[in-house]
Short mmCIF file of C-alpha atoms and ligand atoms in Angstrom, two decimals:
data_model
loop_
_atom_site.label_atom_id
_atom_site.label_comp_id
_atom_site.label_asym_id
_atom_site.label_seq_id
_atom_site.Cartn_x
_atom_site.Cartn_y
_atom_site.Cartn_z
CA MET A 1 0.00 0.00 0.00
CA ASP A 2 2.62 2.46 -1.05
CA SER A 3 0.49 4.69 -3.24
CA ILE A 4 -2.68 6.69 -2.73
CA HIS A 5 -5.09 7.57 -5.54
CA ILE A 6 -7.29 10.64 -5.22
CA GLN A 7 -10.08 12.09 -7.37
CA GLY A 8 -9.81 15.71 -6.34
CA GLY A 9 -12.02 18.75 -6.44
CA VAL A 10 -14.59 17.36 -3.97
CA ALA A 11 -15.53 19.44 -0.90
CA LEU A 12 -15.11 17.67 2.46
CA ARG A 13 -18.20 17.13 4.57
CA GLY A 14 -18.70 14.98 7.66
CA LYS A 15 -16.94 14.20 10.90
CA VAL A 16 -13.82 12.35 11.90
CA ARG A 17 -12.22 11.46 15.23
CA ILE A 18 -8.67 12.66 15.81
CA GLN A 19 -6.12 9.94 16.69
CA GLY A 20 -3.68 10.01 19.61
CA SER A 21 -0.61 12.22 19.32
CA LYS A 22 2.52 10.71 17.75
CA ASN A 23 4.88 13.23 19.30
CA ALA A 24 3.40 12.66 22.76
CA ALA A 25 3.28 8.86 22.45
CA LEU A 26 6.92 8.38 21.40
CA PRO A 27 8.69 10.01 24.39
CA ILE A 28 6.09 8.54 26.77
CA LEU A 29 6.81 5.06 25.41
CA ALA A 30 10.50 5.76 26.06
CA ALA A 31 9.59 6.99 29.56
CA THR A 32 7.97 3.65 30.41
CA LEU A 33 11.55 2.34 30.75
CA LEU A 34 11.94 4.38 33.93
CA THR A 35 9.70 2.13 36.01
CA LYS A 36 9.56 -1.61 36.63
CA GLU A 37 5.78 -1.41 36.90
CA THR A 38 3.23 -1.64 34.10
CA SER A 39 2.00 1.44 32.29
CA HIS A 40 -1.17 1.41 30.26
CA LEU A 41 -1.22 4.03 27.51
CA GLN A 42 -4.71 4.58 26.18
CA ASN A 43 -5.31 6.10 22.77
CA CYS A 44 -1.76 5.25 21.65
CA PRO A 45 -1.77 5.72 17.86
CA ARG A 46 -1.17 2.67 15.66
CA ILE A 47 1.33 4.24 13.33
CA ALA A 48 4.66 3.14 11.87
CA ASP A 49 6.79 5.33 14.18
CA VAL A 50 5.09 3.88 17.26
CA TYR A 51 5.62 0.33 15.93
CA CYS A 52 9.26 1.23 15.40
CA MET A 53 9.64 2.51 18.99
CA ILE A 54 7.94 -0.65 20.28
CA ARG A 55 10.38 -2.79 18.30
CA LEU A 56 13.23 -0.93 19.97
CA LEU A 57 11.68 -1.44 23.42
CA ARG A 58 11.16 -5.16 22.77
CA SER A 59 14.76 -5.48 21.60
CA LEU A 60 15.73 -4.28 25.08
CA GLY A 61 13.64 -7.00 26.73
CA VAL A 62 10.61 -4.82 27.48
CA CYS A 63 7.21 -6.52 27.40
CA VAL A 64 4.75 -4.63 25.18
CA ARG A 65 1.20 -5.76 24.52
CA TRP A 66 -1.39 -4.09 22.33
CA GLU A 67 -4.93 -4.06 23.65
CA GLU A 68 -8.15 -2.82 22.14
CA ASN A 69 -7.87 0.66 23.57
CA GLY A 70 -4.14 1.13 23.88
CA VAL A 71 -0.85 -0.49 24.75
CA ARG A 72 0.48 -2.04 27.95
CA VAL A 73 4.20 -1.76 28.65
CA ASN A 74 6.30 -3.39 31.36
CA ALA A 75 10.04 -2.78 31.53
CA LYS A 76 10.74 -4.97 34.58
CA SER A 77 12.94 -7.31 32.59
CA LEU A 78 14.84 -4.57 30.74
CA GLN A 79 18.26 -5.89 29.80
CA THR A 80 20.74 -3.78 31.67
CA ASP A 81 23.84 -5.16 30.01
CA GLU A 82 25.47 -2.22 28.28
CA LEU A 83 26.50 -4.32 25.28
CA VAL A 84 22.92 -5.39 24.71
CA LEU A 85 21.74 -1.79 24.80
CA GLY A 86 24.15 -1.13 22.00
CA ASN A 87 22.45 -3.81 19.97
CA MET A 88 19.19 -2.02 19.35
CA PRO A 89 18.04 -2.71 15.77
CA THR A 90 20.21 -0.37 13.78
CA GLU A 91 17.77 0.49 11.04
CA ALA A 92 15.03 1.25 13.57
CA VAL A 93 17.26 3.71 15.41
CA ARG A 94 18.44 5.21 12.16
CA SER A 95 15.04 5.67 10.65
CA MET A 96 13.53 7.50 13.58
CA ARG A 97 14.84 10.69 15.12
CA SER A 98 12.69 10.21 18.21
CA SER A 99 14.66 7.07 19.13
CA LEU A 100 16.86 9.77 20.68
CA CYS A 101 14.42 9.84 23.64
CA LEU A 102 15.81 6.43 24.57
CA LEU A 103 19.07 8.18 25.41
CA GLY A 104 17.53 10.08 28.34
CA ALA A 105 15.31 7.17 29.39
CA LEU A 106 18.14 4.60 29.44
CA LEU A 107 20.47 7.00 31.22
CA GLY A 108 17.72 7.48 33.79
CA ARG A 109 17.12 3.76 34.25
CA VAL A 110 20.59 2.19 33.92
CA GLY A 111 23.02 5.10 33.69
CA ALA A 112 24.54 4.04 30.37
CA VAL A 113 23.65 3.53 26.73
CA THR A 114 25.41 2.86 23.45
CA MET A 115 23.40 3.57 20.35
CA GLU A 116 23.53 4.53 16.69
CA TYR A 117 23.21 8.16 15.84
CA PRO A 118 19.45 8.62 15.63
CA GLY A 119 18.01 9.49 12.27
CA GLY A 120 21.14 8.11 10.63
CA CYS A 121 22.69 11.56 10.65
CA VAL A 122 25.99 12.72 12.00
CA ILE A 123 26.35 15.69 14.31
CA GLY A 124 26.35 18.79 12.15
CA GLU A 125 23.85 17.58 9.58
CA ARG A 126 21.14 16.76 12.08
CA PRO A 127 22.75 17.97 15.25
CA ILE A 128 22.23 16.65 18.77
CA ASP A 129 24.62 19.17 20.29
CA ILE A 130 21.94 20.70 22.53
CA HIS A 131 21.09 17.27 23.99
CA ILE A 132 24.74 16.47 24.61
CA ALA A 133 25.67 19.81 26.19
CA ALA A 134 22.66 19.64 28.54
CA LEU A 135 23.19 16.03 29.63
CA LYS A 136 26.92 16.66 30.23
CA GLN A 137 25.92 19.16 32.90
CA MET A 138 24.14 16.32 34.70
CA GLY A 139 27.26 14.17 34.87
CA VAL A 140 26.91 12.28 31.58
CA VAL A 141 30.11 11.48 29.71
CA PHE A 142 29.93 10.95 25.94
CA ALA A 143 32.22 8.99 23.65
CA GLU A 144 31.96 8.40 19.93
CA ALA A 145 33.37 5.51 17.93
CA ASP A 146 32.46 3.89 14.59
CA GLY A 147 29.25 5.87 14.26
CA MET A 148 28.09 4.77 17.72
CA LEU A 149 27.42 7.12 20.58
CA THR A 150 28.13 5.98 24.12
CA ALA A 151 26.72 7.92 27.05
CA SER A 152 27.35 6.97 30.66
CA ALA A 153 27.27 8.46 34.11
CA GLN A 154 28.78 7.35 37.42
CA THR A 155 26.20 9.46 39.19
CA LEU A 156 23.48 11.52 37.56
CA HIS A 157 23.00 14.78 39.38
CA GLY A 158 20.68 17.74 39.04
CA ALA A 159 21.94 20.88 37.33
CA ASP A 160 20.93 24.38 36.36
CA ILE A 161 20.70 24.12 32.57
CA THR A 162 19.88 26.75 29.98
CA LEU A 163 19.07 25.55 26.46
CA PRO A 164 20.31 27.85 23.65
CA PHE A 165 17.19 26.95 21.62
CA PRO A 166 13.96 25.36 22.91
CA SER A 167 14.61 21.96 21.32
CA VAL A 168 11.68 19.61 21.95
CA GLY A 169 13.84 16.48 21.97
CA ALA A 170 16.53 17.98 24.21
CA THR A 171 13.88 19.20 26.68
CA GLU A 172 12.41 15.68 26.79
CA ASN A 173 15.82 14.04 27.23
CA VAL A 174 16.75 16.34 30.14
CA ILE A 175 13.40 15.63 31.83
CA LEU A 176 13.77 11.85 31.34
CA THR A 177 17.25 11.94 32.88
CA ALA A 178 16.46 14.46 35.63
CA VAL A 179 13.55 12.52 37.14
CA MET A 180 16.03 9.79 38.09
CA ALA A 181 18.99 12.05 38.97
CA GLU A 182 20.07 13.05 42.46
CA GLY A 183 18.84 16.50 43.43
CA THR A 184 17.02 19.21 41.56
CA THR A 185 17.32 20.16 37.89
CA ILE A 186 16.25 23.56 36.67
CA LEU A 187 15.79 23.64 32.92
CA ARG A 188 15.63 27.14 31.44
CA GLY A 189 14.74 27.94 27.85
CA ALA A 190 12.74 24.71 27.67
CA ALA A 191 10.44 23.78 24.78
CA ARG A 192 6.81 24.62 25.63
CA GLU A 193 5.17 22.17 23.20
CA PRO A 194 2.06 20.35 24.47
CA GLU A 195 3.90 17.06 23.95
CA VAL A 196 6.45 18.10 26.61
CA VAL A 197 3.52 18.80 28.92
CA ALA A 198 2.07 15.35 28.14
CA LEU A 199 5.38 13.66 28.96
CA CYS A 200 5.51 15.52 32.29
CA GLU A 201 1.88 14.64 33.08
CA TYR A 202 2.65 10.97 32.47
CA LEU A 203 5.81 11.10 34.63
CA GLU A 204 3.98 12.96 37.41
CA GLN A 205 1.31 10.25 37.40
CA CYS A 206 4.19 7.78 37.84
CA GLY A 207 5.35 9.71 40.92
CA ALA A 208 7.82 12.24 39.46
CA ARG A 209 7.95 15.76 40.86
CA ILE A 210 7.95 18.29 38.02
CA GLU A 211 6.90 21.93 38.04
CA GLY A 212 6.49 24.43 35.25
CA ALA A 213 5.90 22.16 32.23
CA GLY A 214 4.49 24.27 29.40
CA GLY A 215 6.56 27.25 30.52
CA GLN A 216 10.13 28.28 29.75
CA THR A 217 11.50 27.05 33.06
CA ILE A 218 10.88 23.53 34.30
CA GLN A 219 11.96 22.30 37.71
CA ILE A 220 12.45 18.58 38.23
CA GLU A 221 13.15 16.91 41.59
CA GLY A 222 15.01 13.66 41.15
CA THR A 223 13.24 10.68 42.66
CA GLY A 224 14.52 7.20 43.34
CA GLN A 225 11.53 5.29 42.10
CA LEU A 226 8.64 5.65 39.67
CA TYR A 227 5.47 3.59 39.47
CA GLY A 228 3.16 2.30 36.75
CA THR A 229 0.07 4.24 35.72
CA HIS A 230 -2.82 4.58 33.26
CA TYR A 231 -2.35 7.52 30.94
CA GLN A 232 -4.47 8.75 28.08
CA ILE A 233 -2.36 9.97 25.14
CA PRO A 234 -3.84 13.34 24.08
CA PRO A 235 -5.25 13.87 20.57
CA ASP A 236 -2.80 14.81 17.82
CA ARG A 237 -2.84 18.55 17.10
CA ILE A 238 -0.85 18.05 13.87
CA VAL A 239 -3.28 15.46 12.50
CA ALA A 240 -6.19 17.76 13.45
CA GLY A 241 -4.39 20.64 11.70
CA THR A 242 -3.79 18.53 8.59
CA TYR A 243 -7.51 17.72 8.25
CA LEU A 244 -8.38 21.33 9.05
CA PHE A 245 -6.21 22.53 6.14
CA GLY A 246 -7.73 19.79 3.97
CA ALA A 247 -11.15 21.37 4.58
CA VAL A 248 -9.81 24.90 4.06
CA GLY A 249 -8.23 23.90 0.74
CA ALA A 250 -11.00 21.68 -0.63
CA GLY A 251 -13.88 23.60 0.97
CA GLY A 252 -16.85 22.14 2.83
CA SER A 253 -17.72 21.70 6.49
CA VAL A 254 -16.14 19.18 8.83
CA LEU A 255 -16.27 18.29 12.48
CA LEU A 256 -12.92 17.25 13.94
CA GLU A 257 -13.91 15.30 17.04
CA ARG A 258 -11.57 15.67 20.03
CA ALA A 259 -9.38 18.20 18.17
CA PRO A 260 -7.20 19.77 20.90
CA ILE A 261 -8.19 23.33 20.03
CA GLN A 262 -6.57 24.85 23.11
CA GLN A 263 -3.22 23.73 21.58
CA MET A 264 -4.10 25.03 18.12
CA GLU A 265 -4.38 28.78 18.60
CA ALA A 266 -1.84 29.79 15.94
CA VAL A 267 -3.28 27.22 13.51
CA LEU A 268 -6.87 28.42 14.01
CA GLU A 269 -5.72 32.01 13.64
CA LEU A 270 -4.22 31.18 10.23
CA ALA A 271 -7.29 29.21 9.12
CA LYS A 272 -9.46 32.22 10.00
CA GLN A 273 -7.17 34.56 8.04
CA MET A 274 -7.59 32.19 5.10
CA GLY A 275 -11.36 32.67 5.37
CA ALA A 276 -12.47 29.61 7.35
CA GLN A 277 -15.07 29.74 10.07
CA CYS A 278 -13.84 27.75 13.05
CA ASP A 279 -16.21 27.06 15.94
CA LEU A 280 -15.75 25.10 19.09
CA THR A 281 -18.64 22.74 19.75
CA THR A 282 -19.11 20.23 22.55
CA GLU A 283 -17.97 17.49 20.16
CA GLY A 284 -14.85 19.19 18.82
CA LEU A 285 -13.79 21.68 16.19
CA TYR A 286 -16.29 22.58 13.50
CA VAL A 287 -14.72 24.08 10.36
CA GLN A 288 -16.66 25.67 7.53
CA MET A 289 -15.13 26.95 4.32
CA GLU A 290 -17.39 28.06 1.51
CA THR A 291 -15.11 30.41 -0.46
CA ARG A 292 -11.73 30.29 -2.14
CA PRO A 293 -8.95 30.63 0.50
CA GLN A 294 -7.40 34.07 1.02
CA ALA A 295 -3.63 34.57 0.80
CA VAL A 296 -1.72 35.61 3.94
CA PRO A 297 1.03 38.24 3.71
CA LEU A 298 3.51 36.35 5.90
CA LEU A 299 3.37 33.00 7.67
CA CYS A 300 6.34 32.26 9.97
CA THR A 301 6.94 28.97 11.76
CA ALA A 302 8.15 29.20 15.35
CA PRO A 303 8.48 27.09 18.49
CA TYR A 304 5.18 26.58 20.36
CA PRO A 305 2.96 28.57 20.84
CA GLY A 306 3.97 29.81 17.38
CA PHE A 307 2.80 28.22 14.14
CA PRO A 308 4.12 24.61 14.04
CA THR A 309 6.72 23.68 11.45
CA ASP A 310 4.90 20.33 11.05
CA LEU A 311 1.90 22.14 9.54
CA GLN A 312 3.87 24.46 7.30
CA SER A 313 3.67 22.19 4.23
CA PRO A 314 -0.11 21.57 4.58
CA ALA A 315 -0.59 25.36 4.90
CA LEU A 316 1.61 25.89 1.83
CA THR A 317 -0.67 23.59 -0.16
CA VAL A 318 -3.69 25.72 0.73
CA LEU A 319 -1.89 28.95 -0.16
CA THR A 320 -1.01 27.62 -3.64
CA CYS A 321 -4.68 27.97 -4.59
CA ALA A 322 -5.47 31.04 -2.47
CA GLU A 323 -6.55 34.39 -3.82
CA GLY A 324 -3.44 36.58 -3.79
CA ASP A 325 0.22 36.25 -2.89
CA SER A 326 1.71 34.86 0.32
CA VAL A 327 5.16 34.46 1.81
CA ILE A 328 6.16 31.58 4.09
CA GLU A 329 9.19 31.72 6.34
CA GLU A 330 10.41 28.41 7.78
CA ASN A 331 12.42 28.98 10.94
CA ILE A 332 12.78 25.48 12.42
CA PHE A 333 13.76 22.97 9.70
CA GLU A 334 15.44 24.06 6.48
CA ASN A 335 14.55 21.04 4.41
CA ARG A 336 10.79 21.53 4.58
CA PHE A 337 10.58 23.01 1.07
CA ARG A 338 11.09 19.69 -0.70
CA VAL A 339 7.36 19.76 -1.48
CA VAL A 340 7.79 22.81 -3.71
CA GLU A 341 8.80 20.80 -6.77
CA PRO A 342 5.89 18.30 -6.69
CA LEU A 343 3.43 21.12 -5.94
CA ARG A 344 4.70 22.96 -9.01
CA SER A 345 3.92 19.88 -11.09
CA LEU A 346 0.23 20.46 -10.18
CA GLY A 347 0.44 24.00 -11.52
CA ALA A 348 1.31 25.78 -8.26
CA GLN A 349 3.37 28.94 -8.62
CA ILE A 350 5.95 28.95 -5.87
CA GLU A 351 9.20 30.88 -5.87
CA LEU A 352 12.08 29.92 -3.60
CA LEU A 353 13.33 33.25 -2.22
CA ASP A 354 16.11 31.70 -0.13
CA ARG A 355 16.64 28.61 2.04
CA HIS A 356 14.05 29.78 4.54
CA ARG A 357 11.43 31.57 2.48
CA VAL A 358 9.05 30.95 -0.41
CA ALA A 359 6.69 33.31 -2.22
CA VAL A 360 3.41 31.72 -3.28
CA HIS A 361 1.33 33.23 -6.08
CA GLY A 362 -2.09 31.70 -5.66
CA VAL A 363 -3.59 30.09 -8.76
CA GLU A 364 -7.26 29.41 -9.35
CA ARG A 365 -6.92 25.71 -10.06
CA LEU A 366 -4.44 22.90 -9.51
CA HIS A 367 -4.44 19.89 -11.85
CA GLY A 368 -3.97 16.33 -10.61
CA THR A 369 -0.74 14.49 -11.36
CA VAL A 370 1.66 11.89 -9.94
CA MET A 371 3.71 13.04 -6.93
CA GLU A 372 6.22 11.32 -4.69
CA ALA A 373 6.16 11.76 -0.90
CA LYS A 374 9.65 12.15 0.55
CA GLU A 375 8.83 12.84 4.18
CA LEU A 376 5.90 12.63 6.60
CA ARG A 377 4.31 16.09 6.73
CA GLY A 378 5.37 16.98 3.20
CA GLY A 379 3.70 13.76 2.05
CA ALA A 380 0.49 14.73 3.86
CA ALA A 381 0.67 18.13 2.15
CA LEU A 382 0.86 16.45 -1.28
CA LEU A 383 -2.14 14.36 -0.36
CA LEU A 384 -4.06 17.55 0.49
CA ALA A 385 -2.96 18.98 -2.86
CA GLY A 386 -4.51 15.92 -4.49
CA LEU A 387 -7.81 16.69 -2.68
CA VAL A 388 -7.76 20.27 -3.91
CA ALA A 389 -6.65 19.60 -7.51
CA ASP A 390 -9.01 18.76 -10.37
CA GLY A 391 -8.84 15.23 -11.73
CA GLU A 392 -6.76 12.31 -10.52
CA SER A 393 -3.62 12.52 -8.41
CA ILE A 394 -1.42 9.61 -7.38
CA ILE A 395 0.89 9.93 -4.41
CA THR A 396 3.72 7.40 -4.19
CA GLY A 397 6.13 6.87 -1.28
CA CYS A 398 3.18 6.80 1.14
CA SER A 399 5.01 4.77 3.79
CA TYR A 400 6.31 8.17 4.97
CA ILE A 401 2.75 9.34 5.51
CA TYR A 402 1.82 6.20 7.48
CA ARG A 403 4.61 7.01 9.95
CA GLY A 404 2.35 9.62 11.50
CA TYR A 405 -1.24 9.07 10.30
CA GLU A 406 -3.14 6.06 11.59
CA ASN A 407 -5.67 5.85 8.82
CA ILE A 408 -5.56 8.95 6.69
CA CYS A 409 -7.40 7.46 3.70
CA LYS A 410 -10.25 6.09 5.80
CA ASP A 411 -10.51 9.36 7.75
CA LEU A 412 -10.70 11.43 4.57
CA ARG A 413 -13.18 9.00 3.00
CA GLU A 414 -15.37 9.58 6.06
CA LEU A 415 -15.23 13.25 5.09
CA GLY A 416 -16.39 12.41 1.58
CA ALA A 417 -13.03 12.43 -0.21
CA ARG A 418 -12.59 10.03 -3.12
CA ILE A 419 -9.37 8.45 -2.00
CA THR A 420 -7.99 4.90 -1.95
CA SER A 421 -4.70 3.36 -0.91
CA VAL A 422 -3.34 0.92 -3.48
C1 UD1 B 1 10.19 17.51 17.42
C2 UD1 B 1 9.05 16.81 16.74
C3 UD1 B 1 8.92 17.26 15.30
C4 UD1 B 1 8.81 18.77 15.25
C5 UD1 B 1 9.94 19.42 16.01
C6 UD1 B 1 9.80 20.94 16.12
C7 UD1 B 1 8.94 14.65 17.84
C8 UD1 B 1 9.08 13.17 17.73
N1 UD1 B 1 9.28 15.37 16.78
O1 UD1 B 1 11.38 17.13 16.75
O2 UD1 B 1 7.75 16.67 14.74
O3 UD1 B 1 8.87 19.18 13.90
O4 UD1 B 1 9.98 18.91 17.36
O5 UD1 B 1 8.59 21.28 16.68
O6 UD1 B 1 8.46 15.16 18.84
N2 UD1 B 1 18.56 21.25 16.92
C9 UD1 B 1 19.92 21.46 17.02
N3 UD1 B 1 20.62 20.75 17.95
C10 UD1 B 1 20.03 19.84 18.78
C11 UD1 B 1 18.63 19.63 18.67
C12 UD1 B 1 17.91 20.34 17.73
O7 UD1 B 1 20.48 22.27 16.31
O8 UD1 B 1 20.72 19.23 19.61
C13 UD1 B 1 17.79 21.98 15.90
C14 UD1 B 1 17.17 21.05 14.87
O9 UD1 B 1 18.08 20.71 13.84
C15 UD1 B 1 16.01 21.88 14.37
C16 UD1 B 1 15.56 22.63 15.64
O10 UD1 B 1 16.68 22.61 16.52
O11 UD1 B 1 16.45 22.81 13.44
C17 UD1 B 1 14.32 22.00 16.31
O12 UD1 B 1 14.63 20.69 16.70
P1 UD1 B 1 13.87 19.98 17.92
O13 UD1 B 1 12.95 20.95 18.61
O14 UD1 B 1 14.89 19.28 18.74
O15 UD1 B 1 12.97 18.93 17.13
P2 UD1 B 1 12.81 17.40 17.41
O16 UD1 B 1 12.72 17.15 18.88
O17 UD1 B 1 13.82 16.64 16.61
#
């Protein structure tokens, strides 16, 4: 099922339930290593990245069992032999940047880990310098040999750490390490993303003492022992945003059940500027779009609560068929503009101004074609372009999309889209 076929130009109408959050589930799955007791994670999304994390956990001897409404994890029999930790399935570590959370979790549980560079990238190309500098302050010593990274600590101790940039992953790694360290850690310049808050909520339910999650300064008291818990993974704000932009681009009226609107302020603000009517109902977010989208003068991505980089490509798709000209500035990841080329093949007029900015001259119609997905959110953006464009579009490389969307074709079919995975 690597390609998706879409007959575009159909307005979306209906309702769909928003899945559990990928970016909350992944670090929380890593955090389950910190206790010997069972955690039950409800609403854990069944997506490729979660399966990949579970494979890594199982390779470490962790017992993971899927149940109807979630996943049950017990890390009592975690293998604590350092050599074994170094034997995590290489391609799983390489293919997923968030395997980096295992660094903090394993340091917290056993004080040492040897692993591949996550995401298959070397420092510099996809840096982990912020993680390393922060963890060093807590007593972690790093060594590098043959593409493997070894981290170990005689004693983990609290520290007063200031991050130079609010990296989500580095914030999560410091928290995962600090809950098991001796003493207090103060983390300044922390990421404020809702997924950091979810990780802290889970850890607090397990007995951790954390204050200030969601703000720039987080205080963590180290604790000797954590316990199992039941935790409900929150709904995925990026999936909700993707479907929202689908409705804004294709038109129609949709109800996004359980959409976490309190985490979507910047996204809703943009949708309104584009001409959508967004209303909060008791069931979720109701979006109505009956006109052609309006251009926006400047859309900038920024750390939370700013506009999320993960929704930049879906927003770009909408702006390609908006009335007027827009500029998008990408401030988090430089390689997000790989969708420009395939979008142009649909008739979009996009100009690369520099590595961080594109100018979009809205066109009245896009025309279906064959496009290749090369990454998760960019792939979802191409799929939205297929919904908006006239005629048939075929998206190949869809395994990237399935890394983050549980059932995107079924969800969009429920909204009336003519879409099938082949
Ligand atoms: C997380 C999300 C990802 C989202 C991103 C930004 C997960 C699994 N992934 O990724 O979906 O797009 O936050 O909201 O939660 N950086 C460094 N050095 C470091 C760490 C990061 O230079 O040590 C840079 C990165 O290259 C990037 C920026 O900081 O340019 C943001 O990275 P970060 O916030 O760490 O993103 P991730 O945690 O990888």
